[in-house]
Amino acid sequence: MIVDGVPLYRQIKADLLEQIKSGQLAPGERIESELELMARYGVSRATVRQALGQLVAEGYLEIRRGLGTYVATPKLEQGLGGFYSFSREIERLGMRPGTRVLGVRLEPATRTVAAALGLPLETPVVALRRLRLADDEPLVAETSYLPAARFPGLAERDFSRRRLYDTLLADYGVRPARAHEVFEPVLLTTEEASLLGKHRGDPALVVERTAFDTTMQPIEFCRSVVRSDRVRYFVDLGEAQA
């Protein structure tokens, strides 16, 4: 129902938002086309696009190229208040975590990896490439690099059945105690997009983590490419100090 005095796009936005929040429009459901919405509300295409554009910007709707506009699936939220495990966080959210091992092998450390792990350039490292899933949906493509000399035989472990950090503790007595992470927005490469079920050039987030043991020796450098349409991070801040 159109109400006088309230911009039309806001009324359409509010109506669609109420349908989404009430469950009348479910996550993953395709909404009406622009022409259908124009006819239903008796407004112009520009008005419909303004309403839809705001809902897309706020994360309630998503545009799938060549398919239409759909109700967005709620994003998974990851807090950054302490050390976290992808698998355990997915379990905490009531979803089923999964890992697809893409490869594990010995490689010479690149300049970036060597600097992060405090190793000479081209020192052998174990490179573990994995695709992390939630309810069979790919969310993160990651590569972990660990010093091969400190973790002999690590490349032979079956990481489709074992968590990396559990393996480090059980087999080597090493526990990650602290980590430093850097976040950077990126556009997906062709390979990354293929792994994550997205398109080349879609926005994503790269997280680079250096993990340290209890003596503050670096034990892992991990580069994760995260789907920014499905995962978001938050930080709770304490009281400001003068």
CSV table of C-alpha atoms in Angstrom, one decimal:
chain,number,residue,atom,x,y,z
A,1,MET,CA,0.0,0.0,0.0
A,2,ILE,CA,1.4,3.4,-1.1
A,3,VAL,CA,1.5,6.0,1.7
A,4,ASP,CA,1.5,9.7,0.9
A,5,GLY,CA,4.5,11.7,2.1
A,6,VAL,CA,6.9,8.8,2.1
A,7,PRO,CA,9.3,8.3,-0.9
A,8,LEU,CA,8.1,5.5,-3.0
A,9,TYR,CA,11.4,3.7,-3.1
A,10,ARG,CA,11.5,3.6,0.7
A,11,GLN,CA,8.0,2.1,0.8
A,12,ILE,CA,8.9,-0.6,-1.7
A,13,LYS,CA,12.1,-1.3,0.2
A,14,ALA,CA,10.3,-1.5,3.5
A,15,ASP,CA,7.7,-3.9,2.0
A,16,LEU,CA,10.3,-6.2,0.5
A,17,LEU,CA,12.4,-6.1,3.7
A,18,GLU,CA,9.4,-7.1,5.8
A,19,GLN,CA,8.8,-10.1,3.4
A,20,ILE,CA,12.5,-11.1,3.9
A,21,LYS,CA,12.5,-10.8,7.6
A,22,SER,CA,9.2,-12.6,8.1
A,23,GLY,CA,10.4,-15.5,5.9
A,24,GLN,CA,7.8,-14.9,3.2
A,25,LEU,CA,10.8,-14.5,0.9
A,26,ALA,CA,13.3,-17.2,1.9
A,27,PRO,CA,17.1,-17.1,1.5
A,28,GLY,CA,18.1,-18.1,-2.1
A,29,GLU,CA,14.6,-17.3,-3.4
A,30,ARG,CA,14.3,-15.3,-6.6
A,31,ILE,CA,12.3,-12.2,-6.2
A,32,GLU,CA,10.0,-10.7,-8.9
A,33,SER,CA,11.6,-9.0,-11.9
A,34,GLU,CA,11.8,-5.2,-12.2
A,35,LEU,CA,8.9,-5.2,-14.6
A,36,GLU,CA,6.8,-7.3,-12.2
A,37,LEU,CA,7.6,-5.0,-9.3
A,38,MET,CA,6.8,-1.9,-11.5
A,39,ALA,CA,3.4,-3.4,-12.3
A,40,ARG,CA,2.7,-4.5,-8.7
A,41,TYR,CA,3.6,-1.1,-7.1
A,42,GLY,CA,2.6,1.1,-10.0
A,43,VAL,CA,6.0,2.9,-10.1
A,44,SER,CA,8.8,3.6,-12.5
A,45,ARG,CA,11.8,1.4,-13.2
A,46,ALA,CA,14.1,4.0,-11.6
A,47,THR,CA,12.1,3.8,-8.3
A,48,VAL,CA,12.3,0.0,-8.3
A,49,ARG,CA,16.0,0.0,-8.9
A,50,GLN,CA,16.6,2.5,-6.1
A,51,ALA,CA,14.8,0.3,-3.7
A,52,LEU,CA,16.5,-2.9,-4.8
A,53,GLY,CA,19.9,-1.2,-4.9
A,54,GLN,CA,19.6,-0.2,-1.2
A,55,LEU,CA,18.6,-3.8,-0.3
A,56,VAL,CA,21.6,-5.2,-2.2
A,57,ALA,CA,24.0,-2.7,-0.6
A,58,GLU,CA,22.7,-3.7,2.8
A,59,GLY,CA,23.2,-7.4,2.1
A,60,TYR,CA,19.5,-8.5,2.0
A,61,LEU,CA,19.5,-9.1,-1.8
A,62,GLU,CA,22.1,-10.3,-4.2
A,63,ILE,CA,22.2,-9.9,-8.0
A,64,ARG,CA,23.2,-13.1,-9.9
A,65,ARG,CA,24.4,-12.2,-13.4
A,66,GLY,CA,22.0,-13.4,-16.1
A,67,LEU,CA,19.6,-14.9,-13.5
A,68,GLY,CA,18.0,-12.1,-11.6
A,69,THR,CA,17.8,-10.8,-8.0
A,70,TYR,CA,17.7,-13.2,-5.1
A,71,VAL,CA,17.3,-13.1,-1.4
A,72,ALA,CA,20.8,-13.2,0.1
A,73,THR,CA,21.8,-16.0,2.4
A,74,PRO,CA,22.8,-14.6,5.8
A,75,LYS,CA,26.5,-14.1,6.2
A,76,LEU,CA,28.5,-16.2,8.6
A,77,GLU,CA,30.0,-13.9,11.3
A,78,GLN,CA,33.5,-14.5,12.6
A,79,GLY,CA,34.7,-12.7,15.7
A,80,LEU,CA,38.3,-11.6,16.0
A,81,GLY,CA,38.6,-11.4,19.7
A,82,GLY,CA,40.9,-14.4,20.0
A,83,PHE,CA,42.4,-17.4,18.3
A,84,TYR,CA,39.8,-19.3,16.2
A,85,SER,CA,39.5,-22.5,14.1
A,86,PHE,CA,37.4,-22.5,10.9
A,87,SER,CA,36.0,-26.0,11.6
A,88,ARG,CA,35.1,-25.3,15.2
A,89,GLU,CA,33.5,-21.9,14.3
A,90,ILE,CA,31.4,-23.6,11.6
A,91,GLU,CA,30.3,-26.2,14.1
A,92,ARG,CA,29.4,-23.5,16.6
A,93,LEU,CA,27.1,-21.9,14.1
A,94,GLY,CA,25.2,-25.2,13.7
A,95,MET,CA,26.6,-26.1,10.3
A,96,ARG,CA,28.6,-29.0,9.1
A,97,PRO,CA,32.3,-28.2,8.4
A,98,GLY,CA,34.1,-29.8,5.5
A,99,THR,CA,37.6,-29.8,4.1
A,100,ARG,CA,38.7,-30.7,0.6
A,101,VAL,CA,42.4,-31.2,0.4
A,102,LEU,CA,43.7,-29.8,-2.9
A,103,GLY,CA,47.3,-30.8,-2.4
A,104,VAL,CA,50.1,-31.1,0.1
A,105,ARG,CA,53.8,-31.0,-0.9
A,106,LEU,CA,57.2,-29.6,-0.1
A,107,GLU,CA,58.1,-26.3,-1.7
A,108,PRO,CA,60.9,-23.8,-1.5
A,109,ALA,CA,59.8,-20.8,0.6
A,110,THR,CA,59.0,-17.7,-1.5
A,111,ARG,CA,60.2,-14.3,-0.3
A,112,THR,CA,56.8,-13.6,1.4
A,113,VAL,CA,56.6,-17.1,3.1
A,114,ALA,CA,60.3,-17.0,4.2
A,115,ALA,CA,59.9,-13.5,5.8
A,116,ALA,CA,56.7,-14.6,7.6
A,117,LEU,CA,58.3,-17.7,9.0
A,118,GLY,CA,61.7,-16.3,9.7
A,119,LEU,CA,63.5,-18.6,7.3
A,120,PRO,CA,66.1,-18.2,4.6
A,121,LEU,CA,64.7,-17.8,1.1
A,122,GLU,CA,63.9,-21.1,-0.6
A,123,THR,CA,64.0,-23.1,2.7
A,124,PRO,CA,61.8,-26.2,2.3
A,125,VAL,CA,58.3,-25.7,3.6
A,126,VAL,CA,55.2,-27.9,3.7
A,127,ALA,CA,52.4,-26.3,1.6
A,128,LEU,CA,49.0,-27.5,2.5
A,129,ARG,CA,46.2,-26.3,0.1
A,130,ARG,CA,42.6,-26.8,1.2
A,131,LEU,CA,39.1,-25.7,0.4
A,132,ARG,CA,37.0,-25.1,3.5
A,133,LEU,CA,33.3,-25.7,3.3
A,134,ALA,CA,30.1,-25.2,5.4
A,135,ASP,CA,27.3,-27.6,4.6
A,136,ASP,CA,29.2,-28.5,1.3
A,137,GLU,CA,29.3,-24.8,0.2
A,138,PRO,CA,32.9,-23.6,-0.5
A,139,LEU,CA,33.7,-20.5,1.6
A,140,VAL,CA,37.5,-20.3,1.9
A,141,ALA,CA,40.4,-21.4,-0.3
A,142,GLU,CA,43.6,-21.4,1.8
A,143,THR,CA,47.2,-22.4,1.7
A,144,SER,CA,49.2,-23.0,4.9
A,145,TYR,CA,53.0,-23.0,4.9
A,146,LEU,CA,54.9,-24.6,7.7
A,147,PRO,CA,58.7,-25.2,8.2
A,148,ALA,CA,59.4,-28.7,6.9
A,149,ALA,CA,62.4,-29.2,9.2
A,150,ARG,CA,60.4,-28.5,12.3
A,151,PHE,CA,57.5,-30.8,11.2
A,152,PRO,CA,59.1,-33.9,9.5
A,153,GLY,CA,56.6,-36.1,7.9
A,154,LEU,CA,53.8,-33.6,8.0
A,155,ALA,CA,53.3,-33.7,4.2
A,156,GLU,CA,52.3,-37.4,4.6
A,157,ARG,CA,49.4,-36.7,7.0
A,158,ASP,CA,45.8,-37.2,5.9
A,159,PHE,CA,44.3,-33.7,6.4
A,160,SER,CA,40.9,-34.7,5.0
A,161,ARG,CA,40.3,-36.4,8.3
A,162,ARG,CA,42.6,-34.5,10.7
A,163,ARG,CA,42.7,-30.8,11.6
A,164,LEU,CA,46.0,-29.1,11.1
A,165,TYR,CA,46.3,-27.6,14.6
A,166,ASP,CA,45.2,-30.9,16.3
A,167,THR,CA,47.9,-32.7,14.3
A,168,LEU,CA,50.6,-30.2,15.3
A,169,LEU,CA,49.7,-30.7,19.0
A,170,ALA,CA,49.2,-34.5,18.9
A,171,ASP,CA,52.2,-35.4,16.7
A,172,TYR,CA,54.7,-32.6,17.4
A,173,GLY,CA,53.7,-31.2,20.8
A,174,VAL,CA,53.3,-27.7,19.2
A,175,ARG,CA,50.4,-25.5,20.0
A,176,PRO,CA,49.6,-22.2,18.3
A,177,ALA,CA,49.4,-19.6,21.0
A,178,ARG,CA,49.2,-16.3,19.2
A,179,ALA,CA,48.6,-15.1,15.6
A,180,HIS,CA,48.9,-11.9,13.6
A,181,GLU,CA,46.4,-11.4,10.8
A,182,VAL,CA,46.2,-8.9,7.9
A,183,PHE,CA,43.0,-8.3,5.9
A,184,GLU,CA,42.9,-7.0,2.4
A,185,PRO,CA,40.1,-6.7,-0.2
A,186,VAL,CA,40.9,-8.3,-3.5
A,187,LEU,CA,39.2,-9.4,-6.8
A,188,LEU,CA,39.1,-13.2,-7.4
A,189,THR,CA,41.4,-14.7,-10.0
A,190,THR,CA,40.1,-17.3,-12.5
A,191,GLU,CA,41.5,-20.1,-10.3
A,192,GLU,CA,40.1,-18.8,-7.1
A,193,ALA,CA,36.7,-18.1,-8.6
A,194,SER,CA,36.5,-21.6,-9.9
A,195,LEU,CA,37.3,-23.1,-6.5
A,196,LEU,CA,34.8,-20.9,-4.7
A,197,GLY,CA,32.0,-21.2,-7.2
A,198,LYS,CA,32.1,-17.5,-8.1
A,199,HIS,CA,33.2,-15.4,-11.1
A,200,ARG,CA,36.6,-13.9,-12.0
A,201,GLY,CA,36.7,-10.4,-10.7
A,202,ASP,CA,34.1,-10.9,-7.9
A,203,PRO,CA,35.1,-9.2,-4.6
A,204,ALA,CA,36.7,-11.3,-1.9
A,205,LEU,CA,38.9,-10.9,1.2
A,206,VAL,CA,42.4,-12.2,1.7
A,207,VAL,CA,43.4,-13.0,5.2
A,208,GLU,CA,47.1,-13.6,5.8
A,209,ARG,CA,47.8,-15.2,9.2
A,210,THR,CA,51.2,-15.8,10.9
A,211,ALA,CA,50.8,-18.2,13.8
A,212,PHE,CA,53.3,-18.4,16.7
A,213,ASP,CA,53.9,-21.1,19.3
A,214,THR,CA,54.2,-20.5,23.0
A,215,THR,CA,57.8,-19.3,22.6
A,216,MET,CA,56.7,-16.8,19.9
A,217,GLN,CA,58.4,-18.8,17.1
A,218,PRO,CA,56.5,-18.6,13.9
A,219,ILE,CA,55.0,-22.0,13.0
A,220,GLU,CA,52.6,-21.3,10.1
A,221,PHE,CA,51.9,-18.7,7.5
A,222,CYS,CA,48.4,-19.1,6.0
A,223,ARG,CA,46.9,-17.2,3.1
A,224,SER,CA,43.1,-17.5,2.9
A,225,VAL,CA,40.8,-16.2,0.1
A,226,VAL,CA,37.4,-15.7,1.8
A,227,ARG,CA,34.1,-15.2,0.1
A,228,SER,CA,33.1,-11.8,1.2
A,229,ASP,CA,29.5,-12.4,0.1
A,230,ARG,CA,29.2,-15.2,2.7
A,231,VAL,CA,31.6,-14.4,5.5
A,232,ARG,CA,32.2,-11.2,7.5
A,233,TYR,CA,34.4,-10.4,10.5
A,234,PHE,CA,33.8,-8.3,13.5
A,235,VAL,CA,35.7,-7.0,16.5
A,236,ASP,CA,34.4,-6.0,19.9
A,237,LEU,CA,36.2,-3.0,21.3
A,238,GLY,CA,36.6,-2.3,25.0
A,239,GLU,CA,36.4,1.0,26.8
A,240,ALA,CA,38.4,3.8,25.2
A,241,GLN,CA,41.4,5.0,27.1
A,242,ALA,CA,42.5,8.6,27.4
